[in-house]
JSON list of N, CA and C in Angstrom, two decimals:
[
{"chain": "A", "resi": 1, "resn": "UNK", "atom": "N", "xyz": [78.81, 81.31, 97.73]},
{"chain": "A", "resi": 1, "resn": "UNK", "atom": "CA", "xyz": [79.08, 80.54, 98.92]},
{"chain": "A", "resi": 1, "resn": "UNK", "atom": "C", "xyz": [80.16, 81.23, 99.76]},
{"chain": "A", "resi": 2, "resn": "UNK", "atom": "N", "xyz": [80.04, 80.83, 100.73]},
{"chain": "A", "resi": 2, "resn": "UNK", "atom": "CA", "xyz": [81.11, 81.47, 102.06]},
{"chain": "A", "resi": 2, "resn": "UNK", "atom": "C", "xyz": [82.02, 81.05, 102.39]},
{"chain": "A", "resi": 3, "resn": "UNK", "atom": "N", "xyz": [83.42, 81.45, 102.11]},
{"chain": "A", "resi": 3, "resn": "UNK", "atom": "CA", "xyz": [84.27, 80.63, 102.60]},
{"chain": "A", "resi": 3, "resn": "UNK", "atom": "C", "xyz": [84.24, 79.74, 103.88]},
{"chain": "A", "resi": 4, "resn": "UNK", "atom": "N", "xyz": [84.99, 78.57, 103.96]},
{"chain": "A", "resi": 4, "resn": "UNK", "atom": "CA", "xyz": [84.97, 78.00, 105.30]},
{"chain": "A", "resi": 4, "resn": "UNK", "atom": "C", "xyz": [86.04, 78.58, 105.89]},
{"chain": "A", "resi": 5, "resn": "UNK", "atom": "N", "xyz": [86.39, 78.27, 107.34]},
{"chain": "A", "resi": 5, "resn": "UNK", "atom": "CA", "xyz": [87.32, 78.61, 107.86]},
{"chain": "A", "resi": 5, "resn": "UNK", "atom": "C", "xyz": [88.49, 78.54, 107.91]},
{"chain": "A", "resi": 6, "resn": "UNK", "atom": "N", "xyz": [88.38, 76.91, 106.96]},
{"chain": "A", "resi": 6, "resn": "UNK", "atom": "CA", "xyz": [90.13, 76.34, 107.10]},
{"chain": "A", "resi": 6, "resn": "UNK", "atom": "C", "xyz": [90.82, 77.31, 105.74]},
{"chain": "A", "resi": 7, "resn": "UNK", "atom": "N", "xyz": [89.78, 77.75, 104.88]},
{"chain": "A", "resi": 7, "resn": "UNK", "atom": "CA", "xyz": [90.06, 78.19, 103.40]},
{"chain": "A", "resi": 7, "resn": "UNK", "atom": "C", "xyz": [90.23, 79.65, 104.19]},
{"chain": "A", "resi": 8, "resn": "UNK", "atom": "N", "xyz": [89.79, 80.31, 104.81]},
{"chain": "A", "resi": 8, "resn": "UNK", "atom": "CA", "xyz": [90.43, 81.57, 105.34]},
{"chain": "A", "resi": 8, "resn": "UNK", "atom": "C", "xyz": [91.71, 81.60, 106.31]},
{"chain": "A", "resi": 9, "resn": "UNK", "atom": "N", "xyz": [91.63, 80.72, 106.89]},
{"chain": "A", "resi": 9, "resn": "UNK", "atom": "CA", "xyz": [93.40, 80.35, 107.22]},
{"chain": "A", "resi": 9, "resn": "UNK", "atom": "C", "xyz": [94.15, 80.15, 106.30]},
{"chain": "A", "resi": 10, "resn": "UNK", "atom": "N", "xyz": [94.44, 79.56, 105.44]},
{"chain": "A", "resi": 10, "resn": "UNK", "atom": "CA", "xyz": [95.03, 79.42, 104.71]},
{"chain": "A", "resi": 10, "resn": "UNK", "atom": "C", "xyz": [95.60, 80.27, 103.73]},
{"chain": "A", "resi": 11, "resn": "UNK", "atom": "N", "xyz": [94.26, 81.30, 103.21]},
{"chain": "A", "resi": 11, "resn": "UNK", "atom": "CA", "xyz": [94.79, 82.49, 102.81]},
{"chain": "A", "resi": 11, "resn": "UNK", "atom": "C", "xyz": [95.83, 83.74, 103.29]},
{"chain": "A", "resi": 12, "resn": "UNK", "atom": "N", "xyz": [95.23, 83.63, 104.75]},
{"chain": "A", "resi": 12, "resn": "UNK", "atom": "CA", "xyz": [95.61, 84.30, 105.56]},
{"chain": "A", "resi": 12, "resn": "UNK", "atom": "C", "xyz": [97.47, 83.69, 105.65]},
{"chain": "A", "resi": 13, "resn": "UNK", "atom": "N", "xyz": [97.68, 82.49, 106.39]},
{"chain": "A", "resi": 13, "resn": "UNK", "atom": "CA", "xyz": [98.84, 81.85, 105.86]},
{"chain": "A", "resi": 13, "resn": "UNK", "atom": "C", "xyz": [99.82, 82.66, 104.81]},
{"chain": "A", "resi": 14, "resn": "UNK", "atom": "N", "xyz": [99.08, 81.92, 103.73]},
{"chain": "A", "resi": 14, "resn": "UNK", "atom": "CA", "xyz": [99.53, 82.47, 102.20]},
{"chain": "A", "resi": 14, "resn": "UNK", "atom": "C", "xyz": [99.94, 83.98, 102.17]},
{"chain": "A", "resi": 15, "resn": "UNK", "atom": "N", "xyz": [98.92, 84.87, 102.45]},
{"chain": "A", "resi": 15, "resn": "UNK", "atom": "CA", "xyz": [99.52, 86.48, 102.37]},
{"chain": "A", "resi": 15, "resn": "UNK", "atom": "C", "xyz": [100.55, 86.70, 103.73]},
{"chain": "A", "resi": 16, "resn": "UNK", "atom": "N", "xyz": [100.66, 85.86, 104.50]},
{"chain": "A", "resi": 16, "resn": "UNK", "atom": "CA", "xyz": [102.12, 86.18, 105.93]},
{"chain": "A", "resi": 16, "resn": "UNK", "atom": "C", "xyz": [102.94, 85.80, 104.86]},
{"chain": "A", "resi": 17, "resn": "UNK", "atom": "N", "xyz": [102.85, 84.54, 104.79]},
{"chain": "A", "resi": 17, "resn": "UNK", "atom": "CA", "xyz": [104.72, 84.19, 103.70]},
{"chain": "A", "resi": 17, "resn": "UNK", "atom": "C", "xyz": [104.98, 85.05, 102.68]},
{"chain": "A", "resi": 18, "resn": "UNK", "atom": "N", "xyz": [103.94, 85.89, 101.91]},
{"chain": "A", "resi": 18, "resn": "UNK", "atom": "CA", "xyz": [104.38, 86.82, 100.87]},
{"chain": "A", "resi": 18, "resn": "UNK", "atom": "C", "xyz": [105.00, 88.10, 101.33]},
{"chain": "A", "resi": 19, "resn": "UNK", "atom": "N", "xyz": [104.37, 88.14, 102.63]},
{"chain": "A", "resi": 19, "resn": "UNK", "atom": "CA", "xyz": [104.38, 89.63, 103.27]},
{"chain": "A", "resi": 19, "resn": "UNK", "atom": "C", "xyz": [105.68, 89.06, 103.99]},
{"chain": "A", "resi": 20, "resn": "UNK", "atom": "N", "xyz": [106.11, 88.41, 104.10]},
{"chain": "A", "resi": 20, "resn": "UNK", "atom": "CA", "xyz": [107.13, 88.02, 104.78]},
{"chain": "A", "resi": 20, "resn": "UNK", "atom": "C", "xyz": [108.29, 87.99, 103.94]},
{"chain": "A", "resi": 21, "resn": "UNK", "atom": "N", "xyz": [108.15, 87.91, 102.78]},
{"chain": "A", "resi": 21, "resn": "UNK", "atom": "CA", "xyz": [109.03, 87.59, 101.78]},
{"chain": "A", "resi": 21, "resn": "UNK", "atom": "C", "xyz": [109.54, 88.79, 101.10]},
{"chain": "A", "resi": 22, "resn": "UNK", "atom": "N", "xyz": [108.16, 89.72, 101.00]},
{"chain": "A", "resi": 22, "resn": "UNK", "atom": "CA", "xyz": [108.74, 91.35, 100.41]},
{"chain": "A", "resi": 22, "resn": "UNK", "atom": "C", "xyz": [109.34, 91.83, 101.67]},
{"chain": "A", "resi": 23, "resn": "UNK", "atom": "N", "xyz": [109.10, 91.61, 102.86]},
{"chain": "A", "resi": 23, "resn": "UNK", "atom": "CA", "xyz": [110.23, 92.11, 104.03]},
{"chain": "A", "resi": 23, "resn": "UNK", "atom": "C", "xyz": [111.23, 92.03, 103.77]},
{"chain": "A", "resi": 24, "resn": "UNK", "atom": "N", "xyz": [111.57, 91.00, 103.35]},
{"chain": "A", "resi": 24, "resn": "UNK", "atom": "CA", "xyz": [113.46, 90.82, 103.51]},
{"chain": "A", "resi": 24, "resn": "UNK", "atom": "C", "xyz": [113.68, 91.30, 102.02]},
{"chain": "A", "resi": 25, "resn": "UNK", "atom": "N", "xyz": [112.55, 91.21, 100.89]},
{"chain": "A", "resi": 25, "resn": "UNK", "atom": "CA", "xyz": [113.07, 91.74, 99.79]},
{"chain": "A", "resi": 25, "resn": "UNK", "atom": "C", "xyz": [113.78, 93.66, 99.99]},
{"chain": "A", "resi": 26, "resn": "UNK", "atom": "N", "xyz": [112.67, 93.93, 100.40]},
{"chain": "A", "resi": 26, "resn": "UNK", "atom": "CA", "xyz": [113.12, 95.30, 101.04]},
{"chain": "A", "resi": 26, "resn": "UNK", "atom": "C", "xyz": [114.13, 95.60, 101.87]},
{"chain": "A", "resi": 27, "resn": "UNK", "atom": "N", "xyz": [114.59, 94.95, 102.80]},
{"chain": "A", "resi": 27, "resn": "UNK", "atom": "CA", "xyz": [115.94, 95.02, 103.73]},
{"chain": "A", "resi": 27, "resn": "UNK", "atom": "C", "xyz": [116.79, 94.57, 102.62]},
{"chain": "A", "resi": 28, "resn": "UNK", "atom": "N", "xyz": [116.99, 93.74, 101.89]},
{"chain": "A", "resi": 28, "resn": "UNK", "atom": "CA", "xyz": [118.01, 93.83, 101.66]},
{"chain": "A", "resi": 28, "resn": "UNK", "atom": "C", "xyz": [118.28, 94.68, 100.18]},
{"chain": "A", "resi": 29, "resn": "UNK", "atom": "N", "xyz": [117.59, 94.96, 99.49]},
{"chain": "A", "resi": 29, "resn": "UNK", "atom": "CA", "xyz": [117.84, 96.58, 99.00]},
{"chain": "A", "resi": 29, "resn": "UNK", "atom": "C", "xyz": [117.92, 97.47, 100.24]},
{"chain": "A", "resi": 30, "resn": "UNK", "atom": "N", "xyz": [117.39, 97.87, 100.81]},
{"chain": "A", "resi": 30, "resn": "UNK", "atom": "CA", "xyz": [118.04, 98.57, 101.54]},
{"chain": "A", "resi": 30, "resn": "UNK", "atom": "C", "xyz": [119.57, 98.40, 102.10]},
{"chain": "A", "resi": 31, "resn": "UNK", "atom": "N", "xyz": [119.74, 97.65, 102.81]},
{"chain": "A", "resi": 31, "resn": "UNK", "atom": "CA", "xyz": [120.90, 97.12, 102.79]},
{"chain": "A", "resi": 31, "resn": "UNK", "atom": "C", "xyz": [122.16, 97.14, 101.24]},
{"chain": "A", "resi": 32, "resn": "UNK", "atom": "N", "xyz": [121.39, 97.04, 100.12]},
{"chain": "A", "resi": 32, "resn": "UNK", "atom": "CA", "xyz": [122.52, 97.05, 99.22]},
{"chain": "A", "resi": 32, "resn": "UNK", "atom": "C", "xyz": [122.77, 98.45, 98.71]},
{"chain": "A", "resi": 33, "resn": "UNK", "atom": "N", "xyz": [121.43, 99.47, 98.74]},
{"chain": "A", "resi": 33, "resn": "UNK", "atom": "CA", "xyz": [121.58, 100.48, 98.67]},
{"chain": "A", "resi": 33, "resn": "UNK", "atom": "C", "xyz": [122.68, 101.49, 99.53]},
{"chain": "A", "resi": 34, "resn": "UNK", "atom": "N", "xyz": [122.51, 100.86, 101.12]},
{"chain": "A", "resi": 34, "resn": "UNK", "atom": "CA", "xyz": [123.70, 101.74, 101.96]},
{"chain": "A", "resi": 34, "resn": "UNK", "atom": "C", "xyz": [124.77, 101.65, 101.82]},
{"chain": "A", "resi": 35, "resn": "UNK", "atom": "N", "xyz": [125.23, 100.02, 101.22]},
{"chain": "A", "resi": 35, "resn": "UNK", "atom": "CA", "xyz": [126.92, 99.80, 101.27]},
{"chain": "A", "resi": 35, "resn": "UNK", "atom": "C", "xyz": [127.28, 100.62, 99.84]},
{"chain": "A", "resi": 36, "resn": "UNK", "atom": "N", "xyz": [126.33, 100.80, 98.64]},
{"chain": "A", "resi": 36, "resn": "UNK", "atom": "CA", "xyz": [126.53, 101.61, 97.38]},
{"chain": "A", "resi": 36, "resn": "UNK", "atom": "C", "xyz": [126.74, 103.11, 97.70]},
{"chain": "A", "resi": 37, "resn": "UNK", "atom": "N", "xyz": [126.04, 103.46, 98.59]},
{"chain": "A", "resi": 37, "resn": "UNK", "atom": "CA", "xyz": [126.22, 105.16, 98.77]},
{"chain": "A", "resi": 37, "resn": "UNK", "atom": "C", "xyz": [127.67, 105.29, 99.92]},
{"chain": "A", "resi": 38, "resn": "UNK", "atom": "N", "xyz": [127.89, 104.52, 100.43]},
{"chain": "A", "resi": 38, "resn": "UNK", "atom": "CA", "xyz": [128.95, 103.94, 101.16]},
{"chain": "A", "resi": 38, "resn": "UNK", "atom": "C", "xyz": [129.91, 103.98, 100.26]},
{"chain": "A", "resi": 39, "resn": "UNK", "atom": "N", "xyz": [130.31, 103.33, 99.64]},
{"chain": "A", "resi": 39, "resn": "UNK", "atom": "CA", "xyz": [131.07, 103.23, 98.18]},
{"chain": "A", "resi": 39, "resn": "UNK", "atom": "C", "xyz": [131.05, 104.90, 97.75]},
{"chain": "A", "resi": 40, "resn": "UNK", "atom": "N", "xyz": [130.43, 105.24, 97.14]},
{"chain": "A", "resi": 40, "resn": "UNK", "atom": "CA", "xyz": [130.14, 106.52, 96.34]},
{"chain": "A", "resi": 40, "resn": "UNK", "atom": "C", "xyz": [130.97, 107.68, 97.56]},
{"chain": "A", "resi": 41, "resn": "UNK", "atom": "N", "xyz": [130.75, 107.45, 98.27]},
{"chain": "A", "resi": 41, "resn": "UNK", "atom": "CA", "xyz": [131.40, 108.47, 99.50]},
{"chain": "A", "resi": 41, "resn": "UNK", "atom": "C", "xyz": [132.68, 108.23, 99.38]},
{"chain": "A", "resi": 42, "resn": "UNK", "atom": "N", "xyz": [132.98, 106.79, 99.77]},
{"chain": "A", "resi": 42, "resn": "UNK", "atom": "CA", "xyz": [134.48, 106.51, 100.35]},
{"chain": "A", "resi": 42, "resn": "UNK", "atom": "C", "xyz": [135.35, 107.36, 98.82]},
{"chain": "A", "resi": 43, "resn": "UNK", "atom": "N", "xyz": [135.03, 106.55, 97.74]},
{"chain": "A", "resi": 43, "resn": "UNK", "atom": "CA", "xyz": [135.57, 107.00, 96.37]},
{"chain": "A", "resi": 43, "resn": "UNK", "atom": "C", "xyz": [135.52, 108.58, 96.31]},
{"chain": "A", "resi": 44, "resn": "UNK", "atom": "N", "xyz": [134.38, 109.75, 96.89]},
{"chain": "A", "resi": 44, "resn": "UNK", "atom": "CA", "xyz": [134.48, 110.81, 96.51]},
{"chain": "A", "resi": 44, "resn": "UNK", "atom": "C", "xyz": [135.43, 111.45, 97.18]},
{"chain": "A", "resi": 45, "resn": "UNK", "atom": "N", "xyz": [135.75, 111.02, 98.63]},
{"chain": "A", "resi": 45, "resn": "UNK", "atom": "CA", "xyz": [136.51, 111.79, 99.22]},
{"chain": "A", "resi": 45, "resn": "UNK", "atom": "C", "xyz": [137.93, 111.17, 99.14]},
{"chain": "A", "resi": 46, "resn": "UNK", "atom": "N", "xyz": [138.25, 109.79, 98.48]},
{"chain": "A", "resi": 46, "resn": "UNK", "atom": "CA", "xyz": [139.32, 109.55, 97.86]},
{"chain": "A", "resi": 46, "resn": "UNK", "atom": "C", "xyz": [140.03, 110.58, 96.26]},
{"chain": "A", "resi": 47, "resn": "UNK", "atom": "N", "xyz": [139.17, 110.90, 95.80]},
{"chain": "A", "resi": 47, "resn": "UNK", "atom": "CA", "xyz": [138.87, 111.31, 94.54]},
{"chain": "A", "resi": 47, "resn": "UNK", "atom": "C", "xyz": [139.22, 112.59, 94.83]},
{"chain": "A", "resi": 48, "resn": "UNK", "atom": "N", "xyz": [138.53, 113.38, 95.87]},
{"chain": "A", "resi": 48, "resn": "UNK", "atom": "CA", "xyz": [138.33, 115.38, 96.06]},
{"chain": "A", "resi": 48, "resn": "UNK", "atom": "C", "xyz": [138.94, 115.18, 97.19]},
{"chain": "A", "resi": 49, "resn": "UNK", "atom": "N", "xyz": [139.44, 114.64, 97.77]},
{"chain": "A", "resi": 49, "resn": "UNK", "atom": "CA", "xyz": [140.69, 114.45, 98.81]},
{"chain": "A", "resi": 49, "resn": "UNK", "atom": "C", "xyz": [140.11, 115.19, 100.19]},
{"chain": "A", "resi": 50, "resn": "UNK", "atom": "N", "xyz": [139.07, 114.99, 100.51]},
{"chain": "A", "resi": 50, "resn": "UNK", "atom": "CA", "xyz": [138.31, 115.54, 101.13]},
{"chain": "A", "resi": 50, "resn": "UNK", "atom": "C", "xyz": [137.40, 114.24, 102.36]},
{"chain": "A", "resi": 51, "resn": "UNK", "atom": "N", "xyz": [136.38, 115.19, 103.45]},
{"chain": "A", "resi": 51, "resn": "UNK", "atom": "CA", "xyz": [136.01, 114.64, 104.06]},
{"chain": "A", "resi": 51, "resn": "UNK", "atom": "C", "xyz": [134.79, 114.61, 104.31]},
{"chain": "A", "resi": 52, "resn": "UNK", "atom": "N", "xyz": [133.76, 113.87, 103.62]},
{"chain": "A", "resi": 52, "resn": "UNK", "atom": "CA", "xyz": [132.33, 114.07, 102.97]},
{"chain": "A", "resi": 52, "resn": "UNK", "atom": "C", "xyz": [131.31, 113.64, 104.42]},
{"chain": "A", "resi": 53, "resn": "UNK", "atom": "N", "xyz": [131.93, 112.25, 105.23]},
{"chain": "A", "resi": 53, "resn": "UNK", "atom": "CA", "xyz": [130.84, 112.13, 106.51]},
{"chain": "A", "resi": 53, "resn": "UNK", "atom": "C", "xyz": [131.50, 112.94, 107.70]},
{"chain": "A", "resi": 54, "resn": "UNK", "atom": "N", "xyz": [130.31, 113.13, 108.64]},
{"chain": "A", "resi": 54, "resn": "UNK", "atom": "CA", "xyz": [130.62, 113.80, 109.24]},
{"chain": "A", "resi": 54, "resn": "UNK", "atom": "C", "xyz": [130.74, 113.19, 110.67]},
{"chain": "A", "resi": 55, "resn": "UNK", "atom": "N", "xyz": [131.78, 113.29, 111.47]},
{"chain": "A", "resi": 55, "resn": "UNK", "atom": "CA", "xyz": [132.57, 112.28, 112.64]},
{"chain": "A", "resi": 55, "resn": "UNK", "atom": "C", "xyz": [131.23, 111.97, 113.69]},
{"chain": "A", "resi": 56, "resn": "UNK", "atom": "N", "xyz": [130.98, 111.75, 114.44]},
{"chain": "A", "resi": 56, "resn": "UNK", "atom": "CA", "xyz": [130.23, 111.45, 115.78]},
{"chain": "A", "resi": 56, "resn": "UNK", "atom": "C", "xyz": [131.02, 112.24, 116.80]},
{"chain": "A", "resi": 57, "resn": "UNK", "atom": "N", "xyz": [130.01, 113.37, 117.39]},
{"chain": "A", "resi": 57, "resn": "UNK", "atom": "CA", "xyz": [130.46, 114.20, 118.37]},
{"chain": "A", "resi": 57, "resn": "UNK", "atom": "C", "xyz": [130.12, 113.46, 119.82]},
{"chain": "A", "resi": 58, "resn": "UNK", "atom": "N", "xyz": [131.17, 113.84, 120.66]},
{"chain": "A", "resi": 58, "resn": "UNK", "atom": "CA", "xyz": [130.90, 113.44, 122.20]},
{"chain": "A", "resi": 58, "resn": "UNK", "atom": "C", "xyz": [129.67, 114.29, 122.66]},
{"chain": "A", "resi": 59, "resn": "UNK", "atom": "N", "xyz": [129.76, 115.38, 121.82]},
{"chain": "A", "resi": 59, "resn": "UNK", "atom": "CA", "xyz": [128.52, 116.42, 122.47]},
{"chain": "A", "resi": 59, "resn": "UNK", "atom": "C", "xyz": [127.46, 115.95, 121.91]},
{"chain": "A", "resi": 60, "resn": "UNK", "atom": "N", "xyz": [125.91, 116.58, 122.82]},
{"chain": "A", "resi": 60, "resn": "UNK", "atom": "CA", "xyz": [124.58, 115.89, 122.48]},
{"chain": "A", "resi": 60, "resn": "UNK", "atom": "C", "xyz": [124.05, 117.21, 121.96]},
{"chain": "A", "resi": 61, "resn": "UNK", "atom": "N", "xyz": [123.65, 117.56, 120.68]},
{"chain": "A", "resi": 61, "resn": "UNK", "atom": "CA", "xyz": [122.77, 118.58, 120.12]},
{"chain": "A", "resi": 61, "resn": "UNK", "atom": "C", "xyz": [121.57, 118.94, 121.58]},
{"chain": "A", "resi": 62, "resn": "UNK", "atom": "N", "xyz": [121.84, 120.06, 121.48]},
{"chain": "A", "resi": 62, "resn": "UNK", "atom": "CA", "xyz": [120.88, 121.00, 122.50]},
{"chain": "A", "resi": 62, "resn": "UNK", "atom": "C", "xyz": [119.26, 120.75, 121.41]},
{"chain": "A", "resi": 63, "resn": "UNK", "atom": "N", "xyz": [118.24, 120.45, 122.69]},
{"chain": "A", "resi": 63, "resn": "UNK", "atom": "CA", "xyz": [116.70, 120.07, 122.20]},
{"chain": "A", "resi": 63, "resn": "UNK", "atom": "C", "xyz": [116.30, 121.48, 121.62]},
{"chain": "A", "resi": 64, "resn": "UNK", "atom": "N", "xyz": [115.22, 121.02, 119.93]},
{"chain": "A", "resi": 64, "resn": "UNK", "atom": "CA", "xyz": [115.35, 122.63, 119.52]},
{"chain": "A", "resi": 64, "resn": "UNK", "atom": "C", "xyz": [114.09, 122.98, 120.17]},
{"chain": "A", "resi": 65, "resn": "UNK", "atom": "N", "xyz": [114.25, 124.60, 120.67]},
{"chain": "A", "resi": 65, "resn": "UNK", "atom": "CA", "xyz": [113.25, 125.42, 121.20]},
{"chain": "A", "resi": 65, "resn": "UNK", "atom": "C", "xyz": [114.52, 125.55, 122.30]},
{"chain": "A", "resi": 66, "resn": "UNK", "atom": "N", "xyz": [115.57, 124.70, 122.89]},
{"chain": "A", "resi": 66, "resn": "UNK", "atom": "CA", "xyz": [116.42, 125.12, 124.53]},
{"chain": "A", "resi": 66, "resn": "UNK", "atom": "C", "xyz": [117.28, 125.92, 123.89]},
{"chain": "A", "resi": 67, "resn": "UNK", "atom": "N", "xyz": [118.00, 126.83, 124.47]},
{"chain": "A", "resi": 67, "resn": "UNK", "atom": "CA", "xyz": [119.19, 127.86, 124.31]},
{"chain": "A", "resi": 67, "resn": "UNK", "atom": "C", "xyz": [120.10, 127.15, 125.17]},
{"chain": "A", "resi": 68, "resn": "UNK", "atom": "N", "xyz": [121.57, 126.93, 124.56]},
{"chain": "A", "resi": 68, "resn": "UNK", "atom": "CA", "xyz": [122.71, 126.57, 125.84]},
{"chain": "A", "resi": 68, "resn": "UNK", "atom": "C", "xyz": [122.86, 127.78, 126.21]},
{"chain": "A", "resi": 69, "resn": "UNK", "atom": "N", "xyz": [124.35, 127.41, 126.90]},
{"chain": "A", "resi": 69, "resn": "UNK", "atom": "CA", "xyz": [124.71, 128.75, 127.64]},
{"chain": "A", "resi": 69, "resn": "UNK", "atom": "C", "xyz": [125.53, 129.63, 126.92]},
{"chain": "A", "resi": 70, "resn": "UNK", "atom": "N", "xyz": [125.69, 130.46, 126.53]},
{"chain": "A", "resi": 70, "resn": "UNK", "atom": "CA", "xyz": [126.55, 131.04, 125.64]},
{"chain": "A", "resi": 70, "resn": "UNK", "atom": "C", "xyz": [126.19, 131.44, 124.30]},
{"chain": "A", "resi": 71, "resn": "UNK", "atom": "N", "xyz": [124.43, 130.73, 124.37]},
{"chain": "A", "resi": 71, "resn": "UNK", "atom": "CA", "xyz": [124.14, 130.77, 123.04]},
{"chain": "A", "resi": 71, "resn": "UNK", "atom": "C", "xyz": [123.81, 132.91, 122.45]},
{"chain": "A", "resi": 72, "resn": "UNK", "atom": "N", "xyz": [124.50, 132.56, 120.88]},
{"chain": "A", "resi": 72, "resn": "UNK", "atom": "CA", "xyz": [125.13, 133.89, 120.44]},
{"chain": "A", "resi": 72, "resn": "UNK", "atom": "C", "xyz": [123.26, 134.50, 120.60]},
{"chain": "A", "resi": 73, "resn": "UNK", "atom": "N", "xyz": [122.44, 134.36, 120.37]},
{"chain": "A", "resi": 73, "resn": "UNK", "atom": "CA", "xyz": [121.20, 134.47, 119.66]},
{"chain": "A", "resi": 73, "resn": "UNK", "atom": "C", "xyz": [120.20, 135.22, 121.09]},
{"chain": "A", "resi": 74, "resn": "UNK", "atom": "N", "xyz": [121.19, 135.19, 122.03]},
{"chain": "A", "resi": 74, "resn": "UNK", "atom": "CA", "xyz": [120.34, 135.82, 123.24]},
{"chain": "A", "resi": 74, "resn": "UNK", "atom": "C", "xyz": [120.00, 136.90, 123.29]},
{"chain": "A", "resi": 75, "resn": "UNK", "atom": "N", "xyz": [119.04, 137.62, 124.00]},
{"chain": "A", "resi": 75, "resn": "UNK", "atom": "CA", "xyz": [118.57, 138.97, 123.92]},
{"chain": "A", "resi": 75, "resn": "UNK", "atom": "C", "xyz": [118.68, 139.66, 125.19]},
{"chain": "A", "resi": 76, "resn": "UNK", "atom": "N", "xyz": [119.04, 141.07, 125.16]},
{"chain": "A", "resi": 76, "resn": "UNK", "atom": "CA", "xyz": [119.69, 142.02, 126.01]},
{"chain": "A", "resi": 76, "resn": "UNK", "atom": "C", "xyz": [118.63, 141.15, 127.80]},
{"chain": "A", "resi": 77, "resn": "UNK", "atom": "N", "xyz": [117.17, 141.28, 127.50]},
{"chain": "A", "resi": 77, "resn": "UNK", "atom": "CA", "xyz": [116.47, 140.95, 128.60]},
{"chain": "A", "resi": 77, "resn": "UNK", "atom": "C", "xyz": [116.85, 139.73, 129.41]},
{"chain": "A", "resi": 78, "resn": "UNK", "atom": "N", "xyz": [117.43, 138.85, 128.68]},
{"chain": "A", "resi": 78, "resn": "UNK", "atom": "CA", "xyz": [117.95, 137.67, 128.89]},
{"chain": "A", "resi": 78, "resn": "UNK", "atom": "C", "xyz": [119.51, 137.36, 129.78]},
{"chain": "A", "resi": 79, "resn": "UNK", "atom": "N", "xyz": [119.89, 138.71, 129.55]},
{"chain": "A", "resi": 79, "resn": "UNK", "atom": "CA", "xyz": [121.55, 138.78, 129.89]},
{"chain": "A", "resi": 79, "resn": "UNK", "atom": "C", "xyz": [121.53, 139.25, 131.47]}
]
């Protein structure tokens, strides 16, 4: 026999709230995973007295394939 329609809504229903449910299961491992490697950092460079992340530059990385100006890698034809 064929399902009816209300019995395919319903399923349908049923797999959103599950699928909805491993969503946030996943964010928030994720989430607990970052503040742990977070941890693991802060402690290493407490530990090796050192500076493991790396700051946020005002400058914007040049798109790869562009040359800035000055770039060392230029060729005589170019100059």
């Amino acid at each position: 026999m064929s399902k009816t329609t209300k019995q395919k809504l319903q399923e349908l229903e049923l797999e959103v709230r599950l699928l909805k449910q491993q969503r946030e299961q996943i964010t928030d491992q994720k989430e607990k995973k970052a503040a742990i490697l977070d941890m693991m950092i802060a402690i290493a460079e407490e530990e090796y007295n050192t500076e493991l992340q790396k700051k946020a530059s005002a400058q914007k990385p040049a798109a790869p394939g562009k040359k800035r100006e000055g770039n060392k890698n230029s060729t005589a034809a170019e100059e």
